């Protein structure tokens, strides 16, 4: 162990470490919440019709081939439909789209919204987002209480704007 590392560990201004697990779930969630993320809505076509869900578990994975990933929670009633979807779209929300994010966080079947289009794969595409990634499912991997869904990006678009950001349980915008 280096001297700098040992010094930091004994610094009384640093919070104490903990081992994630039973009894420290809230501490672990709070530690994860220190990382600010963007907010997305993922849409897909399912056996019961169009479906949407709000998620902050989106990340880029590869430039060549163009791959992205997101992670639906197994606790969600929409989990099976999203893991099984052959095509889906990931919408990066703008700060002014907070209500759209809340809409799909509460329920995922109501697409009676202005400007919703359907792409060539039958997936609903939402208007006005900072970026949209239209994807084909490439792989699904186990990820504890979530799955890791990898998508090959078939089409993408983006615009300038202020993103909707999630940090420590709160939503807001982040401007330059």
Short mmCIF file of N, CA and C in Angstrom, two decimals:
data_model
loop_
_atom_site.label_atom_id
_atom_site.label_comp_id
_atom_site.label_asym_id
_atom_site.label_seq_id
_atom_site.Cartn_x
_atom_site.Cartn_y
_atom_site.Cartn_z
N UNK A 1 0.86 -1.18 0.00
CA UNK A 1 0.00 0.00 0.00
C UNK A 1 0.90 1.23 0.00
N UNK A 2 0.56 2.20 -0.84
CA UNK A 2 1.38 3.41 -0.90
C UNK A 2 1.09 4.30 0.30
N UNK A 3 2.04 5.20 0.57
CA UNK A 3 1.89 6.12 1.70
C UNK A 3 0.66 7.00 1.51
N UNK A 4 0.45 7.51 0.28
CA UNK A 4 -0.70 8.38 0.02
C UNK A 4 -2.00 7.65 0.30
N UNK A 5 -2.10 6.40 -0.07
CA UNK A 5 -3.31 5.61 0.18
C UNK A 5 -3.51 5.42 1.67
N UNK A 6 -2.47 5.08 2.40
CA UNK A 6 -2.57 4.87 3.84
C UNK A 6 -2.97 6.16 4.54
N UNK A 7 -2.43 7.29 4.09
CA UNK A 7 -2.76 8.58 4.69
C UNK A 7 -4.23 8.91 4.48
N UNK A 8 -4.76 8.68 3.28
CA UNK A 8 -6.16 8.95 3.00
C UNK A 8 -7.07 8.09 3.86
N UNK A 9 -6.70 6.83 4.06
CA UNK A 9 -7.55 5.94 4.83
C UNK A 9 -7.65 6.36 6.29
N UNK A 10 -6.64 7.02 6.81
CA UNK A 10 -6.68 7.43 8.21
C UNK A 10 -7.15 8.87 8.37
N UNK A 11 -7.52 9.54 7.30
CA UNK A 11 -7.97 10.92 7.33
C UNK A 11 -9.35 10.97 7.99
N UNK A 12 -9.47 11.67 9.14
CA UNK A 12 -10.76 11.70 9.85
C UNK A 12 -11.85 12.47 9.09
N UNK A 13 -11.49 13.24 8.06
CA UNK A 13 -12.52 13.95 7.29
C UNK A 13 -13.15 13.06 6.21
N UNK A 14 -12.54 11.91 5.93
CA UNK A 14 -13.08 10.97 4.96
C UNK A 14 -14.15 10.11 5.63
N UNK A 15 -15.27 9.84 4.94
CA UNK A 15 -16.28 8.95 5.54
C UNK A 15 -15.74 7.54 5.66
N UNK A 16 -16.24 6.78 6.62
CA UNK A 16 -15.76 5.40 6.78
C UNK A 16 -16.22 4.51 5.62
N UNK A 17 -15.43 3.49 5.30
CA UNK A 17 -15.82 2.51 4.29
C UNK A 17 -16.81 1.53 4.89
N UNK A 18 -17.49 0.82 4.00
CA UNK A 18 -18.40 -0.23 4.43
C UNK A 18 -18.36 -1.33 3.39
N UNK A 19 -18.82 -2.49 3.76
CA UNK A 19 -18.91 -3.60 2.83
C UNK A 19 -20.36 -3.69 2.37
N UNK A 20 -20.62 -3.53 1.05
CA UNK A 20 -22.00 -3.64 0.58
C UNK A 20 -22.57 -5.02 0.86
N UNK A 21 -23.81 -5.05 1.33
CA UNK A 21 -24.47 -6.31 1.62
C UNK A 21 -25.60 -6.09 2.60
N UNK A 22 -26.08 -7.17 3.21
CA UNK A 22 -27.17 -7.05 4.18
C UNK A 22 -26.85 -6.04 5.28
N UNK A 23 -27.77 -5.12 5.47
CA UNK A 23 -27.59 -4.10 6.50
C UNK A 23 -26.98 -2.81 6.00
N UNK A 24 -26.38 -2.81 4.83
CA UNK A 24 -25.78 -1.58 4.28
C UNK A 24 -26.39 -1.20 2.93
N UNK A 25 -27.55 -1.72 2.62
CA UNK A 25 -28.19 -1.46 1.33
C UNK A 25 -28.39 0.04 1.10
N UNK A 26 -28.85 0.77 2.11
CA UNK A 26 -29.10 2.21 1.95
C UNK A 26 -27.78 2.94 1.71
N UNK A 27 -26.74 2.59 2.44
CA UNK A 27 -25.43 3.22 2.24
C UNK A 27 -24.93 2.96 0.82
N UNK A 28 -25.11 1.74 0.34
CA UNK A 28 -24.66 1.41 -1.02
C UNK A 28 -25.42 2.21 -2.06
N UNK A 29 -26.75 2.28 -1.88
CA UNK A 29 -27.58 3.07 -2.81
C UNK A 29 -27.15 4.53 -2.79
N UNK A 30 -26.88 5.08 -1.61
CA UNK A 30 -26.44 6.48 -1.50
C UNK A 30 -25.09 6.69 -2.17
N UNK A 31 -24.18 5.73 -2.02
CA UNK A 31 -22.86 5.84 -2.66
C UNK A 31 -23.02 5.82 -4.18
N UNK A 32 -23.86 4.94 -4.70
CA UNK A 32 -24.10 4.90 -6.15
C UNK A 32 -24.75 6.19 -6.64
N UNK A 33 -25.60 6.78 -5.80
CA UNK A 33 -26.28 8.02 -6.16
C UNK A 33 -25.36 9.21 -6.30
N UNK A 34 -24.12 9.09 -5.82
CA UNK A 34 -23.15 10.18 -5.97
C UNK A 34 -22.74 10.36 -7.43
N UNK A 35 -22.98 9.34 -8.26
CA UNK A 35 -22.64 9.40 -9.67
C UNK A 35 -23.84 9.94 -10.44
N UNK A 36 -23.70 11.12 -11.02
CA UNK A 36 -24.79 11.71 -11.80
C UNK A 36 -24.92 10.96 -13.13
N UNK A 37 -26.16 10.71 -13.53
CA UNK A 37 -26.42 10.03 -14.79
C UNK A 37 -27.44 10.82 -15.60
N UNK A 38 -27.48 10.54 -16.87
CA UNK A 38 -28.54 11.07 -17.70
C UNK A 38 -29.79 10.23 -17.49
N UNK A 39 -30.89 10.71 -18.03
CA UNK A 39 -32.16 10.00 -17.92
C UNK A 39 -32.62 9.62 -19.32
N UNK A 40 -33.04 8.37 -19.47
CA UNK A 40 -33.51 7.88 -20.76
C UNK A 40 -34.90 7.27 -20.63
N UNK A 41 -35.56 7.17 -21.75
CA UNK A 41 -36.77 6.35 -21.86
C UNK A 41 -36.47 5.33 -22.95
N UNK A 42 -36.66 4.06 -22.61
CA UNK A 42 -36.48 2.99 -23.59
C UNK A 42 -37.87 2.57 -24.04
N UNK A 43 -38.04 2.41 -25.36
CA UNK A 43 -39.32 1.96 -25.90
C UNK A 43 -39.10 0.70 -26.73
N UNK A 44 -40.15 -0.11 -26.79
CA UNK A 44 -40.10 -1.35 -27.58
C UNK A 44 -41.52 -1.73 -27.94
N UNK A 45 -41.64 -2.65 -28.86
CA UNK A 45 -42.92 -3.26 -29.19
C UNK A 45 -42.96 -4.58 -28.44
N UNK A 46 -44.08 -4.90 -27.80
CA UNK A 46 -44.19 -6.13 -27.02
C UNK A 46 -45.44 -6.90 -27.43
N UNK A 47 -45.64 -8.05 -26.82
CA UNK A 47 -46.82 -8.87 -27.12
C UNK A 47 -48.12 -8.14 -26.78
N UNK A 48 -48.06 -7.18 -25.85
CA UNK A 48 -49.26 -6.44 -25.46
C UNK A 48 -49.30 -5.03 -26.06
N UNK A 49 -48.41 -4.75 -27.00
CA UNK A 49 -48.38 -3.45 -27.65
C UNK A 49 -47.13 -2.67 -27.29
N UNK A 50 -47.12 -1.37 -27.64
CA UNK A 50 -45.95 -0.55 -27.36
C UNK A 50 -45.72 -0.41 -25.86
N UNK A 51 -44.45 -0.34 -25.49
CA UNK A 51 -44.08 -0.30 -24.08
C UNK A 51 -42.92 0.67 -23.89
N UNK A 52 -42.92 1.42 -22.78
CA UNK A 52 -41.84 2.33 -22.46
C UNK A 52 -41.46 2.21 -21.00
N UNK A 53 -40.23 2.58 -20.68
CA UNK A 53 -39.74 2.55 -19.31
C UNK A 53 -38.65 3.60 -19.16
N UNK A 54 -38.63 4.29 -18.03
CA UNK A 54 -37.59 5.28 -17.73
C UNK A 54 -36.44 4.56 -17.06
N UNK A 55 -35.22 4.90 -17.49
CA UNK A 55 -34.03 4.24 -16.94
C UNK A 55 -32.84 5.20 -16.96
N UNK A 56 -31.94 5.03 -16.00
CA UNK A 56 -30.70 5.81 -16.02
C UNK A 56 -29.49 4.89 -16.19
N UNK A 57 -29.73 3.66 -16.58
CA UNK A 57 -28.65 2.67 -16.69
C UNK A 57 -28.11 2.53 -18.11
N UNK A 58 -28.11 3.59 -18.86
CA UNK A 58 -27.64 3.59 -20.25
C UNK A 58 -26.15 3.89 -20.32
N UNK A 59 -25.44 3.24 -21.24
CA UNK A 59 -24.02 3.55 -21.46
C UNK A 59 -23.63 3.18 -22.88
N UNK A 60 -22.63 3.88 -23.41
CA UNK A 60 -22.04 3.48 -24.68
C UNK A 60 -21.14 2.30 -24.41
N UNK A 61 -20.99 1.43 -25.39
CA UNK A 61 -20.17 0.23 -25.21
C UNK A 61 -19.07 0.13 -26.26
N UNK A 62 -19.39 0.38 -27.52
CA UNK A 62 -18.41 0.20 -28.59
C UNK A 62 -18.73 1.14 -29.74
N UNK A 63 -17.67 1.66 -30.35
CA UNK A 63 -17.84 2.48 -31.55
C UNK A 63 -17.91 1.60 -32.81
N UNK A 64 -17.14 0.51 -32.83
CA UNK A 64 -17.10 -0.38 -33.99
C UNK A 64 -17.06 -1.82 -33.51
N UNK A 65 -18.16 -2.53 -33.55
CA UNK A 65 -19.46 -2.11 -34.07
C UNK A 65 -20.13 -1.14 -33.11
N UNK A 66 -21.13 -0.39 -33.58
CA UNK A 66 -21.80 0.58 -32.71
C UNK A 66 -22.73 -0.13 -31.72
N UNK A 67 -22.29 -0.21 -30.46
CA UNK A 67 -23.06 -0.90 -29.42
C UNK A 67 -23.30 0.02 -28.23
N UNK A 68 -24.49 -0.12 -27.65
CA UNK A 68 -24.86 0.56 -26.41
C UNK A 68 -25.45 -0.49 -25.47
N UNK A 69 -25.61 -0.12 -24.21
CA UNK A 69 -26.24 -1.05 -23.28
C UNK A 69 -27.14 -0.30 -22.30
N UNK A 70 -28.05 -1.05 -21.74
CA UNK A 70 -28.88 -0.55 -20.64
C UNK A 70 -29.24 -1.74 -19.78
N UNK A 71 -29.74 -1.49 -18.56
CA UNK A 71 -29.95 -2.58 -17.61
C UNK A 71 -31.31 -2.50 -16.93
N UNK A 72 -32.30 -3.24 -17.45
CA UNK A 72 -33.61 -3.26 -16.78
C UNK A 72 -33.54 -4.08 -15.50
N UNK A 73 -34.29 -3.65 -14.49
CA UNK A 73 -34.34 -4.35 -13.21
C UNK A 73 -35.30 -5.53 -13.25
N UNK A 74 -34.88 -6.63 -12.66
CA UNK A 74 -35.73 -7.83 -12.61
C UNK A 74 -37.02 -7.61 -11.82
N UNK A 75 -37.03 -6.62 -10.95
CA UNK A 75 -38.20 -6.31 -10.12
C UNK A 75 -39.31 -5.65 -10.93
N UNK A 76 -39.02 -5.16 -12.13
CA UNK A 76 -40.00 -4.46 -12.94
C UNK A 76 -40.97 -5.44 -13.61
N UNK A 77 -42.25 -5.09 -13.62
CA UNK A 77 -43.24 -5.89 -14.34
C UNK A 77 -42.98 -5.87 -15.84
N UNK A 78 -42.20 -4.89 -16.30
CA UNK A 78 -41.90 -4.77 -17.74
C UNK A 78 -40.60 -5.48 -18.12
N UNK A 79 -39.94 -6.11 -17.15
CA UNK A 79 -38.63 -6.73 -17.38
C UNK A 79 -38.64 -7.71 -18.55
N UNK A 80 -39.51 -8.72 -18.50
CA UNK A 80 -39.51 -9.77 -19.54
C UNK A 80 -39.72 -9.18 -20.93
N UNK A 81 -40.64 -8.24 -21.06
CA UNK A 81 -40.92 -7.66 -22.38
C UNK A 81 -39.69 -6.96 -22.94
N UNK A 82 -38.94 -6.25 -22.10
CA UNK A 82 -37.76 -5.53 -22.60
C UNK A 82 -36.59 -6.46 -22.87
N UNK A 83 -36.41 -7.48 -22.07
CA UNK A 83 -35.32 -8.42 -22.30
C UNK A 83 -35.57 -9.24 -23.57
N UNK A 84 -36.83 -9.51 -23.86
CA UNK A 84 -37.18 -10.30 -25.04
C UNK A 84 -37.32 -9.48 -26.32
N UNK A 85 -37.40 -8.17 -26.22
CA UNK A 85 -37.61 -7.32 -27.40
C UNK A 85 -36.43 -7.43 -28.36
N UNK A 86 -36.74 -7.73 -29.61
CA UNK A 86 -35.69 -7.82 -30.63
C UNK A 86 -35.20 -6.45 -31.07
N UNK A 87 -36.05 -5.44 -30.94
CA UNK A 87 -35.69 -4.06 -31.29
C UNK A 87 -36.17 -3.13 -30.19
N UNK A 88 -35.44 -2.06 -29.97
CA UNK A 88 -35.83 -1.06 -28.97
C UNK A 88 -35.18 0.26 -29.35
N UNK A 89 -35.67 1.34 -28.75
CA UNK A 89 -35.10 2.67 -28.95
C UNK A 89 -34.78 3.27 -27.59
N UNK A 90 -33.62 3.89 -27.49
CA UNK A 90 -33.19 4.57 -26.27
C UNK A 90 -33.23 6.07 -26.56
N UNK A 91 -33.99 6.79 -25.72
CA UNK A 91 -34.19 8.23 -25.88
C UNK A 91 -33.50 8.95 -24.73
N UNK A 92 -32.53 9.79 -25.02
CA UNK A 92 -31.85 10.59 -24.00
C UNK A 92 -32.68 11.86 -23.81
N UNK A 93 -33.17 12.07 -22.57
CA UNK A 93 -34.10 13.16 -22.33
C UNK A 93 -33.41 14.50 -22.10
N UNK A 94 -34.06 15.55 -22.56
CA UNK A 94 -33.64 16.92 -22.32
C UNK A 94 -34.23 17.38 -20.99
N UNK A 95 -33.63 18.41 -20.40
CA UNK A 95 -34.08 18.92 -19.10
C UNK A 95 -35.57 19.24 -19.09
N UNK A 96 -36.09 19.74 -20.21
CA UNK A 96 -37.51 20.11 -20.26
C UNK A 96 -38.43 18.90 -20.43
N UNK A 97 -37.87 17.69 -20.49
CA UNK A 97 -38.68 16.48 -20.67
C UNK A 97 -38.86 15.69 -19.37
N UNK A 98 -38.73 16.35 -18.25
CA UNK A 98 -38.92 15.70 -16.95
C UNK A 98 -40.26 14.96 -16.89
N UNK A 99 -41.33 15.60 -17.34
CA UNK A 99 -42.66 14.98 -17.27
C UNK A 99 -42.75 13.73 -18.14
N UNK A 100 -42.05 13.71 -19.27
CA UNK A 100 -42.02 12.53 -20.13
C UNK A 100 -41.34 11.38 -19.39
N UNK A 101 -40.25 11.67 -18.71
CA UNK A 101 -39.58 10.65 -17.90
C UNK A 101 -40.47 10.13 -16.79
N UNK A 102 -41.16 11.03 -16.12
CA UNK A 102 -42.07 10.62 -15.04
C UNK A 102 -43.22 9.77 -15.60
N UNK A 103 -43.72 10.14 -16.76
CA UNK A 103 -44.81 9.41 -17.41
C UNK A 103 -44.45 7.93 -17.58
N UNK A 104 -43.26 7.65 -18.12
CA UNK A 104 -42.87 6.26 -18.38
C UNK A 104 -42.29 5.57 -17.15
N UNK A 105 -41.97 6.32 -16.11
CA UNK A 105 -41.57 5.69 -14.85
C UNK A 105 -42.79 5.10 -14.15
N UNK A 106 -43.94 5.75 -14.30
CA UNK A 106 -45.17 5.30 -13.64
C UNK A 106 -45.81 4.13 -14.35
N UNK A 107 -45.92 4.22 -15.65
CA UNK A 107 -46.55 3.15 -16.44
C UNK A 107 -45.99 3.20 -17.84
N UNK A 108 -46.06 2.12 -18.54
CA UNK A 108 -45.38 2.07 -19.83
C UNK A 108 -46.25 1.86 -21.04
N UNK A 109 -47.57 1.85 -20.90
CA UNK A 109 -48.44 1.50 -22.03
C UNK A 109 -49.07 2.71 -22.73
N UNK A 110 -49.04 3.87 -22.12
CA UNK A 110 -49.73 5.03 -22.67
C UNK A 110 -48.83 5.80 -23.63
N UNK A 111 -49.06 5.63 -24.92
CA UNK A 111 -48.33 6.35 -25.94
C UNK A 111 -49.20 7.39 -26.63
N UNK A 112 -50.27 7.77 -25.96
CA UNK A 112 -51.15 8.81 -26.50
C UNK A 112 -50.51 10.16 -26.20
N UNK A 113 -49.39 10.41 -26.88
CA UNK A 113 -48.60 11.62 -26.68
C UNK A 113 -48.38 12.27 -28.04
N UNK A 114 -48.23 13.59 -28.09
CA UNK A 114 -48.03 14.24 -29.39
C UNK A 114 -46.68 13.89 -30.01
N UNK A 115 -46.68 13.65 -31.31
CA UNK A 115 -45.44 13.47 -32.06
C UNK A 115 -44.79 12.11 -32.01
N UNK A 116 -45.40 11.12 -31.37
CA UNK A 116 -44.81 9.78 -31.32
C UNK A 116 -44.90 9.16 -32.71
N UNK A 117 -43.78 8.64 -33.18
CA UNK A 117 -43.72 7.98 -34.49
C UNK A 117 -43.39 6.51 -34.27
N UNK A 118 -43.48 5.72 -35.31
CA UNK A 118 -43.10 4.31 -35.25
C UNK A 118 -42.02 4.09 -36.30
N UNK A 119 -40.89 3.48 -35.90
CA UNK A 119 -39.80 3.27 -36.86
C UNK A 119 -40.04 2.02 -37.71
N UNK A 120 -39.11 1.72 -38.59
CA UNK A 120 -39.25 0.59 -39.52
C UNK A 120 -39.38 -0.75 -38.81
N UNK A 121 -38.89 -0.85 -37.58
CA UNK A 121 -38.97 -2.09 -36.81
C UNK A 121 -40.22 -2.14 -35.92
N UNK A 122 -41.10 -1.13 -36.02
CA UNK A 122 -42.33 -1.10 -35.24
C UNK A 122 -42.16 -0.55 -33.84
N UNK A 123 -41.04 0.08 -33.56
CA UNK A 123 -40.75 0.61 -32.22
C UNK A 123 -41.20 2.07 -32.13
N UNK A 124 -41.92 2.44 -31.06
CA UNK A 124 -42.30 3.84 -30.89
C UNK A 124 -41.05 4.70 -30.67
N UNK A 125 -41.03 5.87 -31.34
CA UNK A 125 -39.93 6.81 -31.21
C UNK A 125 -40.50 8.14 -30.73
N UNK A 126 -39.95 8.64 -29.63
CA UNK A 126 -40.45 9.86 -28.99
C UNK A 126 -39.79 11.09 -29.59
N UNK A 127 -40.55 12.19 -29.71
CA UNK A 127 -39.99 13.42 -30.30
C UNK A 127 -39.25 14.28 -29.28
N UNK A 128 -38.38 15.15 -29.79
CA UNK A 128 -37.77 16.21 -28.98
C UNK A 128 -36.64 15.79 -28.07
N UNK A 129 -36.17 14.57 -28.16
CA UNK A 129 -35.11 14.09 -27.26
C UNK A 129 -33.75 14.59 -27.71
N UNK A 130 -32.79 14.64 -26.78
CA UNK A 130 -31.44 15.07 -27.12
C UNK A 130 -30.76 14.08 -28.06
N UNK A 131 -31.03 12.81 -27.86
CA UNK A 131 -30.49 11.78 -28.74
C UNK A 131 -31.45 10.60 -28.75
N UNK A 132 -31.47 9.88 -29.87
CA UNK A 132 -32.26 8.66 -29.99
C UNK A 132 -31.37 7.62 -30.66
N UNK A 133 -31.34 6.42 -30.07
CA UNK A 133 -30.59 5.30 -30.61
C UNK A 133 -31.58 4.18 -30.91
N UNK A 134 -31.77 3.87 -32.18
CA UNK A 134 -32.66 2.78 -32.58
C UNK A 134 -31.79 1.53 -32.69
N UNK A 135 -32.17 0.49 -31.95
CA UNK A 135 -31.28 -0.66 -31.76
C UNK A 135 -31.93 -2.00 -32.07
N UNK A 136 -31.08 -2.96 -32.42
CA UNK A 136 -31.44 -4.37 -32.50
C UNK A 136 -30.74 -5.06 -31.33
N UNK A 137 -31.45 -5.94 -30.64
CA UNK A 137 -30.84 -6.64 -29.51
C UNK A 137 -29.65 -7.47 -30.00
N UNK A 138 -28.50 -7.25 -29.41
CA UNK A 138 -27.28 -7.97 -29.76
C UNK A 138 -27.03 -9.10 -28.77
N UNK A 139 -27.28 -8.84 -27.47
CA UNK A 139 -27.03 -9.84 -26.43
C UNK A 139 -27.74 -9.42 -25.15
N UNK A 140 -28.00 -10.39 -24.29
CA UNK A 140 -28.51 -10.14 -22.95
C UNK A 140 -27.64 -10.94 -21.99
N UNK A 141 -27.14 -10.27 -20.95
CA UNK A 141 -26.26 -10.91 -19.97
C UNK A 141 -26.86 -10.80 -18.58
N UNK A 142 -26.52 -11.75 -17.73
CA UNK A 142 -26.92 -11.70 -16.33
C UNK A 142 -26.21 -10.53 -15.66
N UNK A 143 -26.89 -9.87 -14.76
CA UNK A 143 -26.30 -8.75 -14.04
C UNK A 143 -26.90 -8.62 -12.65
N UNK A 144 -26.89 -9.70 -11.87
CA UNK A 144 -27.46 -9.64 -10.51
C UNK A 144 -28.95 -9.42 -10.56
N UNK A 145 -29.42 -8.35 -9.89
CA UNK A 145 -30.86 -8.08 -9.87
C UNK A 145 -31.30 -7.29 -11.11
N UNK A 146 -30.42 -7.16 -12.08
CA UNK A 146 -30.72 -6.54 -13.37
C UNK A 146 -30.23 -7.47 -14.48
N UNK A 147 -30.60 -7.17 -15.71
CA UNK A 147 -30.00 -7.80 -16.88
C UNK A 147 -29.23 -6.71 -17.61
N UNK A 148 -28.27 -7.09 -18.41
CA UNK A 148 -27.51 -6.15 -19.23
C UNK A 148 -27.92 -6.42 -20.68
N UNK A 149 -28.63 -5.48 -21.25
CA UNK A 149 -29.12 -5.61 -22.62
C UNK A 149 -28.19 -4.81 -23.53
N UNK A 150 -27.56 -5.49 -24.46
CA UNK A 150 -26.66 -4.85 -25.41
C UNK A 150 -27.41 -4.68 -26.72
N UNK A 151 -27.37 -3.48 -27.26
CA UNK A 151 -28.03 -3.20 -28.53
C UNK A 151 -27.05 -2.73 -29.58
N UNK A 152 -27.25 -3.23 -30.80
CA UNK A 152 -26.49 -2.73 -31.96
C UNK A 152 -27.28 -1.56 -32.51
N UNK A 153 -26.64 -0.41 -32.61
CA UNK A 153 -27.32 0.79 -33.06
C UNK A 153 -27.49 0.75 -34.58
N UNK A 154 -28.75 0.78 -35.00
CA UNK A 154 -29.10 0.76 -36.42
C UNK A 154 -29.22 2.17 -36.98
N UNK A 155 -29.65 3.11 -36.15
CA UNK A 155 -29.80 4.51 -36.55
C UNK A 155 -29.69 5.36 -35.29
N UNK A 156 -29.18 6.58 -35.45
CA UNK A 156 -29.06 7.50 -34.31
C UNK A 156 -29.29 8.92 -34.80
N UNK A 157 -29.72 9.76 -33.90
CA UNK A 157 -29.84 11.19 -34.18
C UNK A 157 -29.64 11.94 -32.87
N UNK A 158 -29.25 13.21 -32.97
CA UNK A 158 -29.06 14.01 -31.76
C UNK A 158 -29.24 15.48 -32.09
N UNK A 159 -29.42 16.26 -31.02
CA UNK A 159 -29.53 17.72 -31.14
C UNK A 159 -28.84 18.34 -29.93
N UNK A 160 -28.61 19.61 -30.00
CA UNK A 160 -28.04 20.33 -28.85
C UNK A 160 -29.13 20.58 -27.83
N UNK A 161 -28.73 20.73 -26.57
CA UNK A 161 -29.68 21.04 -25.52
C UNK A 161 -29.12 20.68 -24.17
N UNK A 162 -29.86 21.01 -23.15
CA UNK A 162 -29.49 20.72 -21.76
C UNK A 162 -30.07 19.37 -21.38
N UNK A 163 -29.25 18.44 -20.87
CA UNK A 163 -29.75 17.11 -20.52
C UNK A 163 -30.51 17.09 -19.20
N UNK A 164 -31.41 16.14 -19.08
CA UNK A 164 -32.05 15.84 -17.80
C UNK A 164 -31.09 14.94 -17.04
N UNK A 165 -30.73 15.33 -15.81
CA UNK A 165 -29.72 14.63 -15.03
C UNK A 165 -30.35 14.10 -13.74
N UNK A 166 -29.93 12.91 -13.33
CA UNK A 166 -30.37 12.29 -12.08
C UNK A 166 -29.16 12.19 -11.16
N UNK A 167 -29.28 12.76 -9.94
CA UNK A 167 -28.18 12.75 -8.98
C UNK A 167 -28.74 12.73 -7.57
N UNK A 168 -28.31 11.74 -6.78
CA UNK A 168 -28.73 11.60 -5.38
C UNK A 168 -30.25 11.68 -5.22
N UNK A 169 -30.96 11.01 -6.14
CA UNK A 169 -32.42 10.93 -6.03
C UNK A 169 -33.17 12.13 -6.56
N UNK A 170 -32.47 13.09 -7.14
CA UNK A 170 -33.12 14.29 -7.66
C UNK A 170 -32.87 14.44 -9.15
N UNK A 171 -33.80 15.13 -9.83
CA UNK A 171 -33.68 15.39 -11.25
C UNK A 171 -33.40 16.88 -11.45
N UNK A 172 -32.66 17.19 -12.50
CA UNK A 172 -32.39 18.58 -12.83
C UNK A 172 -31.72 18.69 -14.17
N UNK A 173 -31.38 19.92 -14.54
CA UNK A 173 -30.68 20.15 -15.80
C UNK A 173 -29.23 20.50 -15.52
N UNK A 174 -28.41 20.34 -16.52
CA UNK A 174 -27.00 20.66 -16.42
C UNK A 174 -26.63 21.46 -17.65
N UNK A 175 -26.30 22.73 -17.48
CA UNK A 175 -25.95 23.57 -18.61
C UNK A 175 -24.49 23.94 -18.59
N UNK A 176 -23.98 24.23 -19.78
CA UNK A 176 -22.57 24.64 -19.88
C UNK A 176 -22.39 26.05 -19.37
#
